[in-house]
Amino acid sequence: MVLKCIECGRKYDENDLRYRCECGGLLEVVTDLDRAEDVFDGKNVTLWKYKSWLPVKSRVSLNEGGTPLYKLKNLEKGFGVEIYAKNEGANPTGSFKDRGMTVGVSKALELGMDKVICASTGNTSASLAAYAARAGIKAYVLVPSGKIALGKLAQAIIYGARVVPVRGNFDDALRVVVEASAKLGVYMLNSINPFRLEGQKTIALEIYDQLGFVPDNIVLPVGNAGNISAIWKGFKELYEKGITEKLPRMMGIQAEGASPLVRAWKTGEKFKPIEKPETVATAIRIGNPANWPKAWRAVKESGGLFESVSDEEILQAQQLLASKEGLFVEPASAASLAGLIKLLEIGEVDRSESYVLITTGHGLKDPNVVLNRFTLPEPIEPTLDAFKEVIR
Ligand SMILES: Cc1ncc(COP(=O)(O)O)c(C=O)c1O
Ligand SMILES: N[C@@H](CCOP(=O)(O)O)C(=O)O
């Protein structure tokens, strides 16, 4: 396997320690499709079932992947469309990042690296910390001070990472991490690292394996824009290998206050970062998505779209998923349903098609966002009469 620049096509050895091309372009792994096996029988789905599609030989694993794909029957009745959710909150640390980290940390060991680093709005740091612990190597995680959900911070701390709060947002932290990885000999495991995205492309492989068909549309939240690029790469490889005959449309959803891709998409202007991103969905509070050229290509090639949703729409969708389907996801993940609802309302989508929402992270990671919106009633006396009063 080799690394290839998505801008100029220059190739590099897979063991070159680099994250970008000399021209500055993003790199991607060129998968050896002759080696990739047709294992799609709908059985025993886990990430490592697809090892012949992945660019590593070693394996640092916590049994990631194999996440449930639910048919959202109650929401389907309400909205009159076929909807599924691929629930990535069921991964070992509660988000899709584990798919990237099992491959990324395995690659770090193959390259002989004993220190890893990332910038994070929370989930990447939790996941990197866990996989570094499993591998017995040191993790440094830089997070925007005061802007990371409680559960994610607790995870990074308890897994033993060196947590470094930064006075600034995610984009500022990532700048420092990119410099540190170039100058201090630490291996960077943000999604600019193409091996991270190889792990994440297994979401596509699993969706096909579990459904037995390629859905018409994939709807997912977009932050640093790695996941949408990775999932598209997975579907394209299935297609290029001749296993599937169809490709889905990729629909990327951003929060209104952090939506540089939506702005460029809708205005036709050149992509420009947002200086001060803001949203209740802290996981996607990102103004300068590092993978934006890959995400743009995924949406363009697939005939998809970018759309934005307000914080209120995100929180309502979070409540809907929990109260109608028993799925508690974090706010960023609910942006996928919020996006689909908005697209249905404005008539931008076809009601006869199927939609798979990627619910990217577990709701328990960010309990405050729920507790801040709801107040408990006064306590009652411990008697049946008091309870009867309540339900009267
Ligand atoms: C829960 C959650 N959802 C969505 C995203 C967005 O994914 P990406 O950065 O790959 O676009 C992130 C991280 O950015 C996340 O943590
Ligand atoms: N939401 C992410 C942001 C960083 O994205 P990455 O995929 O580039 O690591 C996080 O959890 O930190």
Tab-separated table of C-alpha atoms and ligand atoms in Angstrom:
chain	number	residue	atom	x	y	z
A	1	MET	CA	0.000	0.000	0.000
A	2	VAL	CA	1.134	3.552	-0.666
A	3	LEU	CA	0.089	7.035	0.404
A	4	LYS	CA	-1.153	9.337	-2.355
A	5	CYS	CA	-1.717	13.082	-2.368
A	6	ILE	CA	-5.307	13.974	-3.204
A	7	GLU	CA	-4.157	17.223	-4.862
A	8	CYS	CA	-1.101	16.395	-7.014
A	9	GLY	CA	-1.163	12.588	-6.999
A	10	ARG	CA	2.395	12.245	-5.681
A	11	LYS	CA	3.004	8.889	-3.984
A	12	TYR	CA	4.861	8.076	-0.778
A	13	ASP	CA	5.837	4.860	0.951
A	14	GLU	CA	3.295	3.845	3.596
A	15	ASN	CA	6.058	3.945	6.224
A	16	ASP	CA	7.094	7.541	5.470
A	17	LEU	CA	6.432	9.512	8.633
A	18	ARG	CA	4.396	12.294	7.068
A	19	TYR	CA	0.820	13.569	7.262
A	20	ARG	CA	0.729	15.814	4.194
A	21	CYS	CA	2.257	15.910	0.732
A	22	GLU	CA	5.142	18.243	-0.029
A	23	CYS	CA	2.607	20.352	-1.948
A	24	GLY	CA	0.543	20.674	1.254
A	25	GLY	CA	-2.240	18.366	0.041
A	26	LEU	CA	-3.917	15.749	2.217
A	27	LEU	CA	-2.752	12.163	1.819
A	28	GLU	CA	-4.819	9.028	1.514
A	29	VAL	CA	-3.989	5.347	1.708
A	30	VAL	CA	-4.286	3.561	-1.634
A	31	THR	CA	-5.922	0.276	-0.682
A	32	ASP	CA	-4.707	-2.880	-2.374
A	33	LEU	CA	-8.119	-4.070	-3.570
A	34	ASP	CA	-6.652	-7.312	-4.928
A	35	ARG	CA	-5.979	-8.244	-1.305
A	36	ALA	CA	-9.410	-7.146	-0.033
A	37	GLU	CA	-11.693	-10.130	0.588
A	38	ASP	CA	-15.440	-10.406	0.038
A	39	VAL	CA	-16.483	-11.231	3.611
A	40	PHE	CA	-19.917	-9.588	3.450
A	41	ASP	CA	-22.257	-12.291	4.735
A	42	GLY	CA	-23.993	-10.228	7.431
A	43	LYS	CA	-22.479	-12.386	10.200
A	44	ASN	CA	-20.122	-11.698	13.099
A	45	VAL	CA	-19.681	-8.039	12.242
A	46	THR	CA	-16.679	-6.402	13.968
A	47	LEU	CA	-14.115	-3.951	12.639
A	48	TRP	CA	-11.373	-6.572	12.296
A	49	LYS	CA	-13.597	-8.767	10.132
A	50	TYR	CA	-12.404	-6.386	7.395
A	51	LYS	CA	-8.683	-6.758	8.144
A	52	SER	CA	-7.868	-7.466	4.481
A	53	TRP	CA	-9.156	-3.944	3.688
A	54	LEU	CA	-6.917	-2.325	6.330
A	55	PRO	CA	-3.293	-1.134	6.030
A	56	VAL	CA	-1.810	-2.616	9.232
A	57	LYS	CA	-0.538	-6.024	10.256
A	58	SER	CA	-0.488	-5.562	14.027
A	59	ARG	CA	-3.578	-4.942	16.146
A	60	VAL	CA	-4.155	-2.813	19.253
A	61	SER	CA	-7.793	-3.532	19.905
A	62	LEU	CA	-10.585	-3.078	22.429
A	63	ASN	CA	-13.092	-4.949	20.201
A	64	GLU	CA	-14.343	-1.929	18.294
A	65	GLY	CA	-16.937	-1.811	15.542
A	66	GLY	CA	-19.825	-4.212	15.092
A	67	THR	CA	-22.075	-1.390	16.260
A	68	PRO	CA	-25.856	-1.810	15.986
A	69	LEU	CA	-27.741	-0.594	12.941
A	70	TYR	CA	-31.280	0.195	14.050
A	71	LYS	CA	-34.345	0.685	11.898
A	72	LEU	CA	-36.020	3.732	13.457
A	73	LYS	CA	-39.577	2.438	13.214
A	74	ASN	CA	-41.220	5.103	15.346
A	75	LEU	CA	-39.582	7.998	13.539
A	76	GLU	CA	-40.334	6.347	10.191
A	77	LYS	CA	-44.036	6.419	11.060
A	78	GLY	CA	-43.844	10.114	11.943
A	79	PHE	CA	-41.784	11.255	8.970
A	80	GLY	CA	-42.881	8.764	6.315
A	81	VAL	CA	-39.360	7.815	5.172
A	82	GLU	CA	-37.086	4.803	5.661
A	83	ILE	CA	-34.594	5.725	8.405
A	84	TYR	CA	-31.791	3.759	10.083
A	85	ALA	CA	-29.235	4.746	12.698
A	86	LYS	CA	-25.721	3.315	12.839
A	87	ASN	CA	-25.049	3.743	16.524
A	88	GLU	CA	-21.362	4.497	16.937
A	89	GLY	CA	-21.868	5.330	20.614
A	90	ALA	CA	-21.695	1.559	21.153
A	91	ASN	CA	-17.922	1.526	20.530
A	92	PRO	CA	-15.563	0.837	23.490
A	93	THR	CA	-15.046	4.505	24.459
A	94	GLY	CA	-18.447	5.600	23.176
A	95	SER	CA	-17.673	7.088	19.761
A	96	PHE	CA	-16.632	6.279	16.184
A	97	LYS	CA	-13.111	7.521	16.934
A	98	ASP	CA	-12.249	4.042	18.263
A	99	ARG	CA	-12.350	2.724	14.700
A	100	GLY	CA	-9.692	5.225	13.707
A	101	MET	CA	-7.608	4.700	16.822
A	102	THR	CA	-7.428	0.911	16.669
A	103	VAL	CA	-5.793	1.266	13.245
A	104	GLY	CA	-3.905	4.506	14.025
A	105	VAL	CA	-2.321	3.275	17.255
A	106	SER	CA	-1.488	-0.063	15.620
A	107	LYS	CA	0.316	1.915	12.898
A	108	ALA	CA	2.113	4.000	15.549
A	109	LEU	CA	3.577	0.795	17.013
A	110	GLU	CA	4.551	-0.508	13.563
A	111	LEU	CA	6.414	2.760	12.989
A	112	GLY	CA	8.173	2.377	16.341
A	113	MET	CA	6.536	5.440	17.917
A	114	ASP	CA	6.134	5.478	21.680
A	115	LYS	CA	4.386	8.841	22.063
A	116	VAL	CA	1.123	9.918	20.447
A	117	ILE	CA	-0.673	13.249	20.367
A	118	CYS	CA	-3.959	14.827	19.289
A	119	ALA	CA	-6.013	17.983	19.556
A	120	SER	CA	-9.578	17.268	20.530
A	121	THR	CA	-13.040	18.543	21.253
A	122	GLY	CA	-13.317	15.446	23.485
A	123	ASN	CA	-13.948	12.147	21.746
A	124	THR	CA	-10.631	11.876	19.933
A	125	SER	CA	-8.808	12.488	23.224
A	126	ALA	CA	-10.863	9.872	25.082
A	127	SER	CA	-10.261	7.327	22.364
A	128	LEU	CA	-6.555	8.052	21.869
A	129	ALA	CA	-6.026	7.888	25.631
A	130	ALA	CA	-7.686	4.457	25.831
A	131	TYR	CA	-5.798	2.916	22.890
A	132	ALA	CA	-2.478	4.390	24.037
A	133	ALA	CA	-3.102	2.820	27.453
A	134	ARG	CA	-3.827	-0.508	25.773
A	135	ALA	CA	-0.617	-0.203	23.726
A	136	GLY	CA	1.464	0.907	26.714
A	137	ILE	CA	2.554	4.207	25.134
A	138	LYS	CA	2.281	7.833	26.232
A	139	ALA	CA	-0.605	10.052	25.018
A	140	TYR	CA	-0.735	13.851	25.019
A	141	VAL	CA	-4.121	15.431	24.373
A	142	LEU	CA	-4.656	19.166	23.825
A	143	VAL	CA	-8.215	20.341	24.459
A	144	PRO	CA	-9.953	23.721	24.292
A	145	SER	CA	-10.056	24.889	27.898
A	146	GLY	CA	-13.585	24.822	29.404
A	147	LYS	CA	-15.195	23.620	26.158
A	148	ILE	CA	-15.034	19.865	26.478
A	149	ALA	CA	-17.909	17.725	27.745
A	150	LEU	CA	-17.509	16.337	31.253
A	151	GLY	CA	-17.630	12.636	30.375
A	152	LYS	CA	-14.976	12.959	27.670
A	153	LEU	CA	-12.620	14.847	29.970
A	154	ALA	CA	-13.084	12.214	32.682
A	155	GLN	CA	-12.277	9.485	30.148
A	156	ALA	CA	-9.037	11.103	28.959
A	157	ILE	CA	-7.907	11.619	32.566
A	158	ILE	CA	-8.683	8.124	33.832
A	159	TYR	CA	-7.101	6.389	30.819
A	160	GLY	CA	-3.903	8.149	31.856
A	161	ALA	CA	-3.319	10.670	29.067
A	162	ARG	CA	-1.482	13.900	29.757
A	163	VAL	CA	-4.401	16.326	29.366
A	164	VAL	CA	-3.292	19.811	28.299
A	165	PRO	CA	-6.017	22.499	28.267
A	166	VAL	CA	-5.345	25.212	25.698
A	167	ARG	CA	-6.468	28.857	25.875
A	168	GLY	CA	-8.198	28.776	22.521
A	169	ASN	CA	-10.512	26.605	20.455
A	170	PHE	CA	-9.966	23.239	18.734
A	171	ASP	CA	-8.442	24.861	15.647
A	172	ASP	CA	-5.819	26.594	17.832
A	173	ALA	CA	-5.022	23.323	19.610
A	174	LEU	CA	-4.647	21.476	16.297
A	175	ARG	CA	-2.153	24.066	15.072
A	176	VAL	CA	0.056	23.351	18.094
A	177	VAL	CA	-0.324	19.587	17.647
A	178	VAL	CA	0.693	19.721	13.973
A	179	GLU	CA	3.821	21.675	14.929
A	180	ALA	CA	4.600	19.401	17.863
A	181	SER	CA	4.315	16.275	15.742
A	182	ALA	CA	6.714	17.732	13.163
A	183	LYS	CA	9.292	18.968	15.675
A	184	LEU	CA	9.065	16.789	18.792
A	185	GLY	CA	8.850	13.250	17.422
A	186	VAL	CA	5.339	12.461	18.639
A	187	TYR	CA	2.937	10.618	16.350
A	188	MET	CA	-0.143	12.648	15.467
A	189	LEU	CA	-3.457	10.849	15.516
A	190	ASN	CA	-5.916	13.466	14.427
A	191	SER	CA	-7.816	12.637	11.278
A	192	ILE	CA	-5.223	14.341	9.030
A	193	ASN	CA	-3.426	11.063	9.629
A	194	PRO	CA	-4.637	8.898	6.714
A	195	PHE	CA	-4.378	5.667	8.742
A	196	ARG	CA	-7.022	7.004	11.171
A	197	LEU	CA	-9.465	7.320	8.296
A	198	GLU	CA	-8.812	3.760	7.140
A	199	GLY	CA	-10.257	2.519	10.424
A	200	GLN	CA	-13.249	4.837	10.085
A	201	LYS	CA	-14.049	3.671	6.546
A	202	THR	CA	-15.217	0.387	8.121
A	203	ILE	CA	-18.482	2.190	9.004
A	204	ALA	CA	-19.338	1.890	5.291
A	205	LEU	CA	-18.274	-1.744	5.127
A	206	GLU	CA	-20.400	-2.577	8.166
A	207	ILE	CA	-23.464	-0.731	6.876
A	208	TYR	CA	-23.347	-2.758	3.666
A	209	ASP	CA	-22.654	-5.983	5.572
A	210	GLN	CA	-25.543	-5.392	8.002
A	211	LEU	CA	-28.160	-4.121	5.543
A	212	GLY	CA	-27.216	-6.338	2.620
A	213	PHE	CA	-27.638	-3.314	0.339
A	214	VAL	CA	-26.206	0.166	-0.108
A	215	PRO	CA	-28.605	2.807	1.262
A	216	ASP	CA	-29.527	5.801	-0.880
A	217	ASN	CA	-28.226	8.371	1.592
A	218	ILE	CA	-25.815	8.673	4.515
A	219	VAL	CA	-26.499	11.624	6.836
A	220	LEU	CA	-23.862	12.582	9.388
A	221	PRO	CA	-22.441	15.431	11.458
A	222	VAL	CA	-19.322	17.166	10.154
A	223	GLY	CA	-16.655	18.719	12.371
A	224	ASN	CA	-13.042	18.211	11.328
A	225	ALA	CA	-14.545	16.469	8.266
A	226	GLY	CA	-12.628	13.193	8.520
A	227	ASN	CA	-15.527	10.820	9.020
A	228	ILE	CA	-17.552	11.841	5.966
A	229	SER	CA	-14.379	11.421	3.870
A	230	ALA	CA	-13.620	8.020	5.392
A	231	ILE	CA	-17.130	6.624	4.947
A	232	TRP	CA	-17.202	7.764	1.327
A	233	LYS	CA	-13.833	6.057	0.741
A	234	GLY	CA	-15.276	2.835	2.191
A	235	PHE	CA	-18.295	2.874	-0.122
A	236	LYS	CA	-16.127	3.716	-3.120
A	237	GLU	CA	-13.794	0.805	-2.423
A	238	LEU	CA	-16.741	-1.609	-2.190
A	239	TYR	CA	-17.895	-0.299	-5.544
A	240	GLU	CA	-14.440	-0.383	-7.172
A	241	LYS	CA	-13.882	-3.933	-5.948
A	242	GLY	CA	-17.128	-4.861	-7.725
A	243	ILE	CA	-18.898	-5.997	-4.563
A	244	THR	CA	-21.581	-3.306	-4.806
A	245	GLU	CA	-23.191	-1.645	-7.801
A	246	LYS	CA	-24.293	1.564	-6.223
A	247	LEU	CA	-22.951	4.496	-4.191
A	248	PRO	CA	-24.863	6.490	-1.566
A	249	ARG	CA	-25.258	10.250	-1.452
A	250	MET	CA	-23.238	11.832	1.381
A	251	MET	CA	-25.091	14.504	3.376
A	252	GLY	CA	-22.881	16.470	5.756
A	253	ILE	CA	-24.549	18.391	8.572
A	254	GLN	CA	-22.856	21.213	10.479
A	255	ALA	CA	-24.023	23.312	13.409
A	256	GLU	CA	-25.044	26.811	12.272
A	257	GLY	CA	-22.361	28.498	14.403
A	258	ALA	CA	-19.614	26.250	13.003
A	259	SER	CA	-20.558	25.745	9.384
A	260	PRO	CA	-17.785	26.901	7.023
A	261	LEU	CA	-18.458	24.073	4.550
A	262	VAL	CA	-22.179	24.866	4.376
A	263	ARG	CA	-21.373	28.519	3.761
A	264	ALA	CA	-19.056	27.715	0.868
A	265	TRP	CA	-21.512	25.128	-0.502
A	266	LYS	CA	-24.478	27.470	-0.479
A	267	THR	CA	-22.827	30.701	-1.577
A	268	GLY	CA	-20.454	29.223	-4.136
A	269	GLU	CA	-17.666	31.266	-2.550
A	270	LYS	CA	-14.207	29.838	-1.822
A	271	PHE	CA	-13.941	27.840	1.405
A	272	LYS	CA	-13.054	30.162	4.290
A	273	PRO	CA	-12.651	29.098	7.952
A	274	ILE	CA	-14.926	30.508	10.661
A	275	GLU	CA	-12.878	32.442	13.202
A	276	LYS	CA	-14.973	31.911	16.323
A	277	PRO	CA	-17.070	28.736	15.982
A	278	GLU	CA	-19.821	28.302	18.571
A	279	THR	CA	-22.391	25.581	19.191
A	280	VAL	CA	-23.925	23.532	21.978
A	281	ALA	CA	-22.621	20.476	20.088
A	282	THR	CA	-19.069	20.907	21.376
A	283	ALA	CA	-17.799	17.881	19.410
A	284	ILE	CA	-18.282	19.790	16.145
A	285	ARG	CA	-17.308	23.237	17.424
A	286	ILE	CA	-14.702	23.520	14.670
A	287	GLY	CA	-14.175	26.516	12.373
A	288	ASN	CA	-11.387	25.222	10.149
A	289	PRO	CA	-12.015	21.541	9.311
A	290	ALA	CA	-8.621	20.077	8.402
A	291	ASN	CA	-10.111	17.532	6.001
A	292	TRP	CA	-12.390	19.935	4.194
A	293	PRO	CA	-11.000	19.173	0.682
A	294	LYS	CA	-11.683	15.444	1.153
A	295	ALA	CA	-15.175	16.129	2.526
A	296	TRP	CA	-15.938	18.498	-0.332
A	297	ARG	CA	-14.880	15.841	-2.821
A	298	ALA	CA	-17.039	13.202	-1.054
A	299	VAL	CA	-20.143	15.373	-1.249
A	300	LYS	CA	-19.496	16.520	-4.813
A	301	GLU	CA	-18.687	13.060	-6.199
A	302	SER	CA	-21.650	11.450	-4.460
A	303	GLY	CA	-24.178	14.092	-5.536
A	304	GLY	CA	-24.846	14.898	-1.872
A	305	LEU	CA	-25.071	18.155	0.022
A	306	PHE	CA	-24.043	20.165	3.076
A	307	GLU	CA	-26.689	21.625	5.380
A	308	SER	CA	-26.638	23.378	8.742
A	309	VAL	CA	-28.937	23.142	11.753
A	310	SER	CA	-29.471	25.403	14.754
A	311	ASP	CA	-28.596	24.423	18.322
A	312	GLU	CA	-32.313	24.283	19.137
A	313	GLU	CA	-32.919	21.880	16.234
A	314	ILE	CA	-30.018	19.718	17.456
A	315	LEU	CA	-31.383	19.539	21.004
A	316	GLN	CA	-34.897	18.723	19.808
A	317	ALA	CA	-33.538	15.934	17.605
A	318	GLN	CA	-31.524	14.596	20.553
A	319	GLN	CA	-34.727	14.403	22.597
A	320	LEU	CA	-36.650	12.779	19.728
A	321	LEU	CA	-34.064	10.029	19.231
A	322	ALA	CA	-34.075	9.270	22.955
A	323	SER	CA	-37.808	9.500	23.636
A	324	LYS	CA	-39.048	7.832	20.436
A	325	GLU	CA	-36.303	5.271	19.794
A	326	GLY	CA	-34.470	4.750	23.084
A	327	LEU	CA	-31.253	6.084	21.558
A	328	PHE	CA	-29.344	8.521	23.756
A	329	VAL	CA	-26.751	10.283	21.627
A	330	GLU	CA	-24.626	13.345	22.236
A	331	PRO	CA	-25.696	16.654	20.621
A	332	ALA	CA	-23.282	16.464	17.667
A	333	SER	CA	-24.690	13.052	16.759
A	334	ALA	CA	-28.242	14.382	16.862
A	335	ALA	CA	-27.265	16.890	14.169
A	336	SER	CA	-27.744	14.036	11.683
A	337	LEU	CA	-31.447	13.634	12.533
A	338	ALA	CA	-31.885	17.404	12.847
A	339	GLY	CA	-30.423	17.713	9.355
A	340	LEU	CA	-32.708	15.073	7.885
A	341	ILE	CA	-35.772	16.710	9.464
A	342	LYS	CA	-34.761	20.087	8.040
A	343	LEU	CA	-34.150	18.606	4.582
A	344	LEU	CA	-37.571	16.905	4.668
A	345	GLU	CA	-39.217	20.164	5.704
A	346	ILE	CA	-37.642	22.182	2.919
A	347	GLY	CA	-38.321	19.429	0.382
A	348	GLU	CA	-34.634	18.842	-0.407
A	349	VAL	CA	-34.832	15.055	-0.134
A	350	ASP	CA	-36.764	12.262	-1.780
A	351	ARG	CA	-39.252	10.599	0.600
A	352	SER	CA	-39.102	7.302	-1.292
A	353	GLU	CA	-35.382	6.839	-0.503
A	354	SER	CA	-33.545	5.292	2.478
A	355	TYR	CA	-31.483	7.316	4.982
A	356	VAL	CA	-28.808	6.028	7.355
A	357	LEU	CA	-27.989	8.443	10.167
A	358	ILE	CA	-24.561	8.062	11.731
A	359	THR	CA	-25.059	8.655	15.445
A	360	THR	CA	-21.438	9.302	16.270
A	361	GLY	CA	-21.188	9.454	20.073
A	362	HIS	CA	-22.938	8.332	23.265
A	363	GLY	CA	-25.245	10.741	25.105
A	364	LEU	CA	-23.703	9.969	28.506
A	365	LYS	CA	-20.566	11.801	27.461
A	366	ASP	CA	-22.325	15.125	27.877
A	367	PRO	CA	-24.971	14.827	30.629
A	368	ASN	CA	-24.924	18.546	31.435
A	369	VAL	CA	-26.489	19.488	28.144
A	370	VAL	CA	-29.574	17.484	29.178
A	371	LEU	CA	-29.607	18.448	32.863
A	372	ASN	CA	-29.390	22.147	31.965
A	373	ARG	CA	-32.609	21.886	29.953
A	374	PHE	CA	-34.822	19.933	32.340
A	375	THR	CA	-35.681	20.462	36.005
A	376	LEU	CA	-36.800	17.677	38.321
A	377	PRO	CA	-40.045	18.209	40.268
A	378	GLU	CA	-40.029	18.680	44.051
A	379	PRO	CA	-39.543	15.365	45.969
A	380	ILE	CA	-42.721	13.650	47.233
A	381	GLU	CA	-43.363	11.972	50.585
A	382	PRO	CA	-42.552	8.211	50.488
A	383	THR	CA	-46.245	7.143	50.460
A	384	LEU	CA	-48.591	5.608	47.894
A	385	ASP	CA	-51.008	8.511	48.367
A	386	ALA	CA	-48.351	11.024	47.445
A	387	PHE	CA	-47.492	9.038	44.329
A	388	LYS	CA	-51.202	8.750	43.412
A	389	GLU	CA	-51.370	12.536	43.505
A	390	VAL	CA	-48.513	12.684	40.996
A	391	ILE	CA	-50.114	10.378	38.440
A	392	ARG	CA	-53.687	11.637	38.924
B	1	LIG	C1	-19.549	12.898	18.397
B	1	LIG	C2	-18.936	13.475	17.173
B	1	LIG	N1	-19.697	13.595	16.085
B	1	LIG	C3	-19.203	14.113	14.946
B	1	LIG	C4	-17.906	14.548	14.864
B	1	LIG	C5	-17.427	15.092	13.556
B	1	LIG	O1	-16.595	14.173	12.912
B	1	LIG	P1	-15.495	14.691	11.908
B	1	LIG	O2	-14.565	15.530	12.715
B	1	LIG	O3	-14.846	13.463	11.425
B	1	LIG	O4	-16.199	15.471	10.889
B	1	LIG	C6	-17.064	14.471	15.982
B	1	LIG	C7	-15.682	14.957	15.949
B	1	LIG	O5	-15.322	15.831	15.206
B	1	LIG	C8	-17.592	13.888	17.155
B	1	LIG	O6	-16.844	13.768	18.237
B	2	LIG	N1	-14.664	15.794	17.344
B	2	LIG	C1	-13.290	15.586	17.260
B	2	LIG	C2	-12.497	16.689	16.659
B	2	LIG	C3	-11.153	16.186	16.162
B	2	LIG	O1	-11.363	15.416	15.068
B	2	LIG	P1	-10.334	14.377	14.467
B	2	LIG	O2	-11.218	13.357	13.851
B	2	LIG	O3	-9.503	15.128	13.547
B	2	LIG	O4	-9.518	13.779	15.552
B	2	LIG	C4	-12.822	15.188	18.657
B	2	LIG	O5	-13.449	14.349	19.237
B	2	LIG	O6	-11.854	15.715	19.143
